[in-house]
Every structure is written in C-alpha cells, then in structure tokens.
Amino acid sequence: MSETPRTRWSEIAGDVTGEGYAARFAALAASGQDVHGEAAFCATLLPPPARVLDAGCGTGRVAIRLAGLGYDCVGTDVDASMLAVARRTAPALPWVLADLATLDLPAEGEAQPFDLTVVAGNVVPLLAPGTLTAAVARLCAHLVLDGLLVTGFGLDAAHLPPRCPVTPLADFDRACANAGLELVDRFATWDREPWRADAGYAVSVHTLT
C-alpha cells in the first residue's frame, strides 16, 4: 500500500490511540449514555441485510452495531491503532486500512458496492487538507446507484475536537454535488432534531443519482 497523506486526525490526535478511544466510549456507555445513535439512524434508512460501509470507522463502533442488526458491514480507517481494536473486537468483519481520498476497496478484495456509506465521528473535518472533493468522489465510487451517503460532523468549535478547523457546510455540499449526490434530508443531531441554519452539527443524507 502506498503511503497515505497525514489527515488532520493524525496531526491532532496526540496520545489518543485506538485503546484510549475505545475506553472513552466504553465509559460513556457504562454511564448510561446512548453510544449507538449513528447506527440507529442508519437502520431507519435501509433494512438489513443492506451492505454498509463505515468510512472512517475508528474502532468499529458503528459497523459492529449494524452487523449485529444483520447488516453486511465493512469498515475502513486511516488509523492502524483504531483498526487493531476493531479487528480484536469483531474479527469476522472486514477492516481495511486506507485513506478515504484514495479509497479502492475492490483492490482490497471488497468488490461489491454498498447500499449505504456512513461517515460519522467528525471524519469529514478531519480529512487531510485539500482532499474533501476526492474523498467524497471515492466514497461515491463505492455506492450503488441510488445508494445513500450519510454523514455527521461538527460545524463549530463546540462540536469539533481541539485544533480541528471547521469544514464549511457549503464546501461539503459542493463536493457532494460534484460527485453526483443529491441532498435528501438534513438534521441537527443523529436523533433527528430538525435542521436549523445556526446548528453546530449537521447530519446529512445524500443519494447517488
């Protein structure tokens, strides 16, 4: 595999590893917080056994949950420490180390396209600088016609990791339009809070036309 570009995640993560990331979500779950909102949202859009790509999957939280609900899931991430946790937790699922801007899953043995791709966890603003358009195009290349791209990311400092720059929603929408995607719906949270212009977070559903 060729060397992947440094994403903003790799620049700001510091001491954060897959183990630390997984421990943080385990603590949230133990405190009673719902950590499966993204998976629950996706499950309302298509029934199992739809094929789902968890793009920027981290430790595999969303993909593992959806697989447990009967979906055919693949996860991909640029962080090897995250994927190490995912592979240990769910060794039967395919986990692919790759950068989204150059994603080529058929070359990794995953030739079947996807009915839905979910990009959660502020993956969009954490892409390598200048790769947004390429990343969206590569994600679309892995979708079936009329397939869904589901994204969620913060739009202000309160909803982003420290030192992570804002990706303007207009820039994201432009990249989607250039890739042949049409906006179907948009919410302010994974719980489907209605979208408003001053929202600090956007959950978007696009379809490939």
PDB file of C-alpha atoms in Angstrom:
ATOM      1  CA  MET A   1       0.000   0.000   0.000  1.00  0.00           C
ATOM      2  CA  SER A   2       1.288   3.487  -0.851  1.00  0.00           C
ATOM      3  CA  GLU A   3       1.834   5.954   1.949  1.00  0.00           C
ATOM      4  CA  THR A   4      -1.352   7.805   2.873  1.00  0.00           C
ATOM      5  CA  PRO A   5      -1.421  11.583   3.482  1.00  0.00           C
ATOM      6  CA  ARG A   6      -1.451  12.891   7.013  1.00  0.00           C
ATOM      7  CA  THR A   7      -5.017  13.639   7.998  1.00  0.00           C
ATOM      8  CA  ARG A   8      -5.959  16.324  10.475  1.00  0.00           C
ATOM      9  CA  TRP A   9      -6.763  13.459  12.842  1.00  0.00           C
ATOM     10  CA  SER A  10      -3.166  12.259  12.734  1.00  0.00           C
ATOM     11  CA  GLU A  11      -1.991  15.792  13.477  1.00  0.00           C
ATOM     12  CA  ILE A  12      -4.253  16.477  16.470  1.00  0.00           C
ATOM     13  CA  ALA A  13      -4.684  13.005  17.982  1.00  0.00           C
ATOM     14  CA  GLY A  14      -1.506  13.180  20.025  1.00  0.00           C
ATOM     15  CA  ASP A  15      -1.539  10.396  22.587  1.00  0.00           C
ATOM     16  CA  VAL A  16      -5.007   9.234  21.569  1.00  0.00           C
ATOM     17  CA  THR A  17      -4.867   5.627  20.380  1.00  0.00           C
ATOM     18  CA  GLY A  18      -7.453   3.059  19.463  1.00  0.00           C
ATOM     19  CA  GLU A  19      -7.341   1.708  23.003  1.00  0.00           C
ATOM     20  CA  GLY A  20      -7.917   5.134  24.529  1.00  0.00           C
ATOM     21  CA  TYR A  21     -10.695   5.956  22.101  1.00  0.00           C
ATOM     22  CA  ALA A  22     -12.483   2.688  22.808  1.00  0.00           C
ATOM     23  CA  ALA A  23     -12.109   3.208  26.562  1.00  0.00           C
ATOM     24  CA  ARG A  24     -13.747   6.632  26.320  1.00  0.00           C
ATOM     25  CA  PHE A  25     -16.815   5.239  24.578  1.00  0.00           C
ATOM     26  CA  ALA A  26     -16.962   2.283  26.968  1.00  0.00           C
ATOM     27  CA  ALA A  27     -17.075   4.764  29.846  1.00  0.00           C
ATOM     28  CA  LEU A  28     -19.872   6.712  28.156  1.00  0.00           C
ATOM     29  CA  ALA A  29     -21.867   3.532  27.650  1.00  0.00           C
ATOM     30  CA  ALA A  30     -21.283   2.483  31.264  1.00  0.00           C
ATOM     31  CA  SER A  31     -22.630   5.849  32.425  1.00  0.00           C
ATOM     32  CA  GLY A  32     -25.880   5.179  30.611  1.00  0.00           C
ATOM     33  CA  GLN A  33     -25.311   7.307  27.520  1.00  0.00           C
ATOM     34  CA  ASP A  34     -26.503   6.019  24.177  1.00  0.00           C
ATOM     35  CA  VAL A  35     -23.430   5.484  22.002  1.00  0.00           C
ATOM     36  CA  HIS A  36     -25.287   3.914  19.080  1.00  0.00           C
ATOM     37  CA  GLY A  37     -27.194   6.881  17.705  1.00  0.00           C
ATOM     38  CA  GLU A  38     -25.449   6.748  14.325  1.00  0.00           C
ATOM     39  CA  ALA A  39     -26.242   3.063  13.837  1.00  0.00           C
ATOM     40  CA  ALA A  40     -29.845   3.568  14.925  1.00  0.00           C
ATOM     41  CA  PHE A  41     -30.191   6.425  12.436  1.00  0.00           C
ATOM     42  CA  CYS A  42     -28.814   4.335   9.566  1.00  0.00           C
ATOM     43  CA  ALA A  43     -31.070   1.421  10.472  1.00  0.00           C
ATOM     44  CA  THR A  44     -34.118   3.622   9.813  1.00  0.00           C
ATOM     45  CA  LEU A  45     -32.991   4.268   6.229  1.00  0.00           C
ATOM     46  CA  LEU A  46     -32.476   0.753   4.869  1.00  0.00           C
ATOM     47  CA  PRO A  47     -33.406  -2.671   6.251  1.00  0.00           C
ATOM     48  CA  PRO A  48     -30.875  -5.464   6.735  1.00  0.00           C
ATOM     49  CA  PRO A  49     -29.111  -7.169   5.091  1.00  0.00           C
ATOM     50  CA  ALA A  50     -28.167  -3.995   3.196  1.00  0.00           C
ATOM     51  CA  ARG A  51     -24.447  -3.612   2.546  1.00  0.00           C
ATOM     52  CA  VAL A  52     -22.924  -0.794   4.651  1.00  0.00           C
ATOM     53  CA  LEU A  53     -19.522   0.863   4.559  1.00  0.00           C
ATOM     54  CA  ASP A  54     -18.403   2.502   7.809  1.00  0.00           C
ATOM     55  CA  ALA A  55     -15.942   5.044   6.369  1.00  0.00           C
ATOM     56  CA  GLY A  56     -13.547   6.409   8.955  1.00  0.00           C
ATOM     57  CA  CYS A  57     -14.758   3.633  11.228  1.00  0.00           C
ATOM     58  CA  GLY A  58     -12.297   4.163  14.078  1.00  0.00           C
ATOM     59  CA  THR A  59     -12.623   1.251  16.469  1.00  0.00           C
ATOM     60  CA  GLY A  60     -15.628  -0.061  14.565  1.00  0.00           C
ATOM     61  CA  ARG A  61     -18.379   1.034  16.932  1.00  0.00           C
ATOM     62  CA  VAL A  62     -20.957   1.798  14.211  1.00  0.00           C
ATOM     63  CA  ALA A  63     -20.139  -1.107  11.909  1.00  0.00           C
ATOM     64  CA  ILE A  64     -20.147  -3.630  14.750  1.00  0.00           C
ATOM     65  CA  ARG A  65     -23.525  -2.417  15.955  1.00  0.00           C
ATOM     66  CA  LEU A  66     -25.022  -2.563  12.458  1.00  0.00           C
ATOM     67  CA  ALA A  67     -23.538  -6.002  11.821  1.00  0.00           C
ATOM     68  CA  GLY A  68     -25.243  -7.175  14.991  1.00  0.00           C
ATOM     69  CA  LEU A  69     -28.518  -5.936  13.499  1.00  0.00           C
ATOM     70  CA  GLY A  70     -27.985  -8.044  10.387  1.00  0.00           C
ATOM     71  CA  TYR A  71     -26.265  -5.623   8.009  1.00  0.00           C
ATOM     72  CA  ASP A  72     -23.374  -6.659   5.767  1.00  0.00           C
ATOM     73  CA  CYS A  73     -20.648  -4.303   7.003  1.00  0.00           C
ATOM     74  CA  VAL A  74     -17.121  -3.287   6.047  1.00  0.00           C
ATOM     75  CA  GLY A  75     -15.048  -0.772   7.985  1.00  0.00           C
ATOM     76  CA  THR A  76     -12.152   1.365   6.795  1.00  0.00           C
ATOM     77  CA  ASP A  77      -9.910   3.845   8.587  1.00  0.00           C
ATOM     78  CA  VAL A  78      -6.527   5.514   8.181  1.00  0.00           C
ATOM     79  CA  ASP A  79      -5.523   4.896  11.831  1.00  0.00           C
ATOM     80  CA  ALA A  80      -3.952   1.463  12.344  1.00  0.00           C
ATOM     81  CA  SER A  81      -4.358   1.622  16.138  1.00  0.00           C
ATOM     82  CA  MET A  82      -8.103   2.118  15.740  1.00  0.00           C
ATOM     83  CA  LEU A  83      -8.380  -0.815  13.347  1.00  0.00           C
ATOM     84  CA  ALA A  84      -6.403  -3.028  15.719  1.00  0.00           C
ATOM     85  CA  VAL A  85      -9.169  -2.582  18.290  1.00  0.00           C
ATOM     86  CA  ALA A  86     -11.864  -3.178  15.673  1.00  0.00           C
ATOM     87  CA  ARG A  87     -10.207  -6.385  14.497  1.00  0.00           C
ATOM     88  CA  ARG A  88      -9.875  -7.682  18.024  1.00  0.00           C
ATOM     89  CA  THR A  89     -13.475  -6.828  18.883  1.00  0.00           C
ATOM     90  CA  ALA A  90     -15.036  -8.187  15.687  1.00  0.00           C
ATOM     91  CA  PRO A  91     -12.509 -10.384  13.860  1.00  0.00           C
ATOM     92  CA  ALA A  92     -15.115 -11.739  11.442  1.00  0.00           C
ATOM     93  CA  LEU A  93     -15.755  -8.321   9.867  1.00  0.00           C
ATOM     94  CA  PRO A  94     -13.550  -6.900   7.099  1.00  0.00           C
ATOM     95  CA  TRP A  95     -11.400  -3.972   8.307  1.00  0.00           C
ATOM     96  CA  VAL A  96      -9.368  -2.079   5.693  1.00  0.00           C
ATOM     97  CA  LEU A  97      -6.551   0.390   6.366  1.00  0.00           C
ATOM     98  CA  ALA A  98      -6.973   3.193   3.824  1.00  0.00           C
ATOM     99  CA  ASP A  99      -7.300   6.923   3.340  1.00  0.00           C
ATOM    100  CA  LEU A 100     -10.722   7.957   2.063  1.00  0.00           C
ATOM    101  CA  ALA A 101      -9.266  10.233  -0.606  1.00  0.00           C
ATOM    102  CA  THR A 102      -7.680   7.253  -2.365  1.00  0.00           C
ATOM    103  CA  LEU A 103     -10.104   4.536  -1.277  1.00  0.00           C
ATOM    104  CA  ASP A 104     -10.118   1.480  -3.561  1.00  0.00           C
ATOM    105  CA  LEU A 105     -11.881  -1.379  -1.801  1.00  0.00           C
ATOM    106  CA  PRO A 106     -12.041  -3.678  -4.853  1.00  0.00           C
ATOM    107  CA  ALA A 107      -8.246  -3.694  -4.740  1.00  0.00           C
ATOM    108  CA  GLU A 108      -8.551  -4.911  -1.144  1.00  0.00           C
ATOM    109  CA  GLY A 109     -10.899  -7.764  -2.059  1.00  0.00           C
ATOM    110  CA  GLU A 110     -14.178  -5.912  -1.400  1.00  0.00           C
ATOM    111  CA  ALA A 111     -15.552  -5.543  -4.914  1.00  0.00           C
ATOM    112  CA  GLN A 112     -19.276  -5.465  -4.095  1.00  0.00           C
ATOM    113  CA  PRO A 113     -20.634  -1.881  -3.919  1.00  0.00           C
ATOM    114  CA  PHE A 114     -22.520  -0.537  -0.933  1.00  0.00           C
ATOM    115  CA  ASP A 115     -26.136   0.420  -0.397  1.00  0.00           C
ATOM    116  CA  LEU A 116     -25.186   2.909   2.305  1.00  0.00           C
ATOM    117  CA  THR A 117     -21.985   4.563   3.451  1.00  0.00           C
ATOM    118  CA  VAL A 118     -21.880   6.207   6.864  1.00  0.00           C
ATOM    119  CA  VAL A 119     -19.236   8.809   7.704  1.00  0.00           C
ATOM    120  CA  ALA A 120     -19.600   9.672  11.375  1.00  0.00           C
ATOM    121  CA  GLY A 121     -17.372  10.900  14.186  1.00  0.00           C
ATOM    122  CA  ASN A 122     -16.221  14.186  12.594  1.00  0.00           C
ATOM    123  CA  VAL A 123     -14.394  12.290   9.867  1.00  0.00           C
ATOM    124  CA  VAL A 124     -15.157  14.991   7.274  1.00  0.00           C
ATOM    125  CA  PRO A 125     -13.357  17.882   9.021  1.00  0.00           C
ATOM    126  CA  LEU A 126     -10.534  15.517   9.987  1.00  0.00           C
ATOM    127  CA  LEU A 127      -9.657  14.626   6.389  1.00  0.00           C
ATOM    128  CA  ALA A 128      -6.255  15.600   5.066  1.00  0.00           C
ATOM    129  CA  PRO A 129      -6.315  19.237   3.916  1.00  0.00           C
ATOM    130  CA  GLY A 130      -7.417  19.630   0.317  1.00  0.00           C
ATOM    131  CA  THR A 131      -8.849  16.116  -0.037  1.00  0.00           C
ATOM    132  CA  LEU A 132     -12.559  16.704   0.625  1.00  0.00           C
ATOM    133  CA  THR A 133     -13.604  16.598  -3.030  1.00  0.00           C
ATOM    134  CA  ALA A 134     -11.509  13.494  -3.721  1.00  0.00           C
ATOM    135  CA  ALA A 135     -12.783  11.713  -0.610  1.00  0.00           C
ATOM    136  CA  VAL A 136     -16.441  12.308  -1.467  1.00  0.00           C
ATOM    137  CA  ALA A 137     -15.821  11.166  -5.038  1.00  0.00           C
ATOM    138  CA  ARG A 138     -14.123   7.971  -3.874  1.00  0.00           C
ATOM    139  CA  LEU A 139     -16.954   7.227  -1.450  1.00  0.00           C
ATOM    140  CA  CYS A 140     -19.459   7.661  -4.284  1.00  0.00           C
ATOM    141  CA  ALA A 141     -17.426   5.289  -6.445  1.00  0.00           C
ATOM    142  CA  HIS A 142     -18.245   2.554  -3.932  1.00  0.00           C
ATOM    143  CA  LEU A 143     -22.014   3.192  -3.824  1.00  0.00           C
ATOM    144  CA  VAL A 144     -24.739   1.551  -5.880  1.00  0.00           C
ATOM    145  CA  LEU A 145     -26.912   3.871  -7.955  1.00  0.00           C
ATOM    146  CA  ASP A 146     -29.457   5.431  -5.567  1.00  0.00           C
ATOM    147  CA  GLY A 147     -27.190   4.430  -2.687  1.00  0.00           C
ATOM    148  CA  LEU A 148     -27.031   6.659   0.385  1.00  0.00           C
ATOM    149  CA  LEU A 149     -24.174   8.683   1.847  1.00  0.00           C
ATOM    150  CA  VAL A 150     -24.866   9.522   5.494  1.00  0.00           C
ATOM    151  CA  THR A 151     -22.557  11.997   7.194  1.00  0.00           C
ATOM    152  CA  GLY A 152     -22.373  13.720  10.551  1.00  0.00           C
ATOM    153  CA  PHE A 153     -19.866  16.361  11.605  1.00  0.00           C
ATOM    154  CA  GLY A 154     -19.480  19.493  13.690  1.00  0.00           C
ATOM    155  CA  LEU A 155     -19.720  22.978  12.276  1.00  0.00           C
ATOM    156  CA  ASP A 156     -18.195  24.963  15.147  1.00  0.00           C
ATOM    157  CA  ALA A 157     -15.539  24.646  17.833  1.00  0.00           C
ATOM    158  CA  ALA A 158     -18.027  23.342  20.390  1.00  0.00           C
ATOM    159  CA  HIS A 159     -18.732  20.299  18.216  1.00  0.00           C
ATOM    160  CA  LEU A 160     -15.189  19.598  16.972  1.00  0.00           C
ATOM    161  CA  PRO A 161     -12.002  18.216  18.516  1.00  0.00           C
ATOM    162  CA  PRO A 162      -9.492  20.822  19.754  1.00  0.00           C
ATOM    163  CA  ARG A 163      -7.498  22.486  16.968  1.00  0.00           C
ATOM    164  CA  CYS A 164      -9.710  20.981  14.279  1.00  0.00           C
ATOM    165  CA  PRO A 165     -10.655  23.583  11.649  1.00  0.00           C
ATOM    166  CA  VAL A 166     -14.248  23.952  10.523  1.00  0.00           C
ATOM    167  CA  THR A 167     -15.278  22.484   7.178  1.00  0.00           C
ATOM    168  CA  PRO A 168     -17.986  24.846   5.898  1.00  0.00           C
ATOM    169  CA  LEU A 169     -21.179  23.022   5.082  1.00  0.00           C
ATOM    170  CA  ALA A 170     -21.290  24.814   1.727  1.00  0.00           C
ATOM    171  CA  ASP A 171     -17.920  23.279   0.809  1.00  0.00           C
ATOM    172  CA  PHE A 172     -19.177  19.816   1.716  1.00  0.00           C
ATOM    173  CA  ASP A 173     -22.397  20.273  -0.236  1.00  0.00           C
ATOM    174  CA  ARG A 174     -20.393  21.446  -3.248  1.00  0.00           C
ATOM    175  CA  ALA A 175     -18.201  18.346  -3.101  1.00  0.00           C
ATOM    176  CA  CYS A 176     -21.315  16.182  -2.908  1.00  0.00           C
ATOM    177  CA  ALA A 177     -22.948  17.889  -5.879  1.00  0.00           C
ATOM    178  CA  ASN A 178     -19.759  17.500  -7.921  1.00  0.00           C
ATOM    179  CA  ALA A 179     -19.810  13.765  -7.178  1.00  0.00           C
ATOM    180  CA  GLY A 180     -23.407  13.360  -8.368  1.00  0.00           C
ATOM    181  CA  LEU A 181     -25.056  13.319  -4.946  1.00  0.00           C
ATOM    182  CA  GLU A 182     -28.415  14.907  -4.149  1.00  0.00           C
ATOM    183  CA  LEU A 183     -29.377  16.028  -0.640  1.00  0.00           C
ATOM    184  CA  VAL A 184     -32.337  14.020   0.662  1.00  0.00           C
ATOM    185  CA  ASP A 185     -32.557  15.236   4.248  1.00  0.00           C
ATOM    186  CA  ARG A 186     -30.598  17.074   6.927  1.00  0.00           C
ATOM    187  CA  PHE A 187     -30.851  17.130  10.710  1.00  0.00           C
ATOM    188  CA  ALA A 188     -29.078  18.859  13.587  1.00  0.00           C
ATOM    189  CA  THR A 189     -28.431  15.618  15.503  1.00  0.00           C
ATOM    190  CA  TRP A 190     -28.408  11.861  14.986  1.00  0.00           C
ATOM    191  CA  ASP A 191     -31.687  11.872  16.947  1.00  0.00           C
ATOM    192  CA  ARG A 192     -33.275  13.747  14.028  1.00  0.00           C
ATOM    193  CA  GLU A 193     -33.536  17.127  15.698  1.00  0.00           C
ATOM    194  CA  PRO A 194     -34.796  19.426  12.915  1.00  0.00           C
ATOM    195  CA  TRP A 195     -32.130  21.229  10.936  1.00  0.00           C
ATOM    196  CA  ARG A 196     -31.659  24.937  11.508  1.00  0.00           C
ATOM    197  CA  ALA A 197     -29.192  27.358   9.991  1.00  0.00           C
ATOM    198  CA  ASP A 198     -27.449  28.075  13.310  1.00  0.00           C
ATOM    199  CA  ALA A 199     -26.973  24.402  14.246  1.00  0.00           C
ATOM    200  CA  GLY A 200     -23.491  23.421  15.359  1.00  0.00           C
ATOM    201  CA  TYR A 201     -23.751  19.926  13.897  1.00  0.00           C
ATOM    202  CA  ALA A 202     -25.113  18.541  10.643  1.00  0.00           C
ATOM    203  CA  VAL A 203     -26.347  15.045   9.869  1.00  0.00           C
ATOM    204  CA  SER A 204     -26.907  14.811   6.127  1.00  0.00           C
ATOM    205  CA  VAL A 205     -28.403  12.129   3.907  1.00  0.00           C
ATOM    206  CA  HIS A 206     -27.439  12.258   0.238  1.00  0.00           C
ATOM    207  CA  THR A 207     -28.343   9.847  -2.545  1.00  0.00           C
ATOM    208  CA  LEU A 208     -26.267   8.991  -5.623  1.00  0.00           C
ATOM    209  CA  THR A 209     -28.233   9.996  -8.714  1.00  0.00           C
TER     210      THR A 209
END
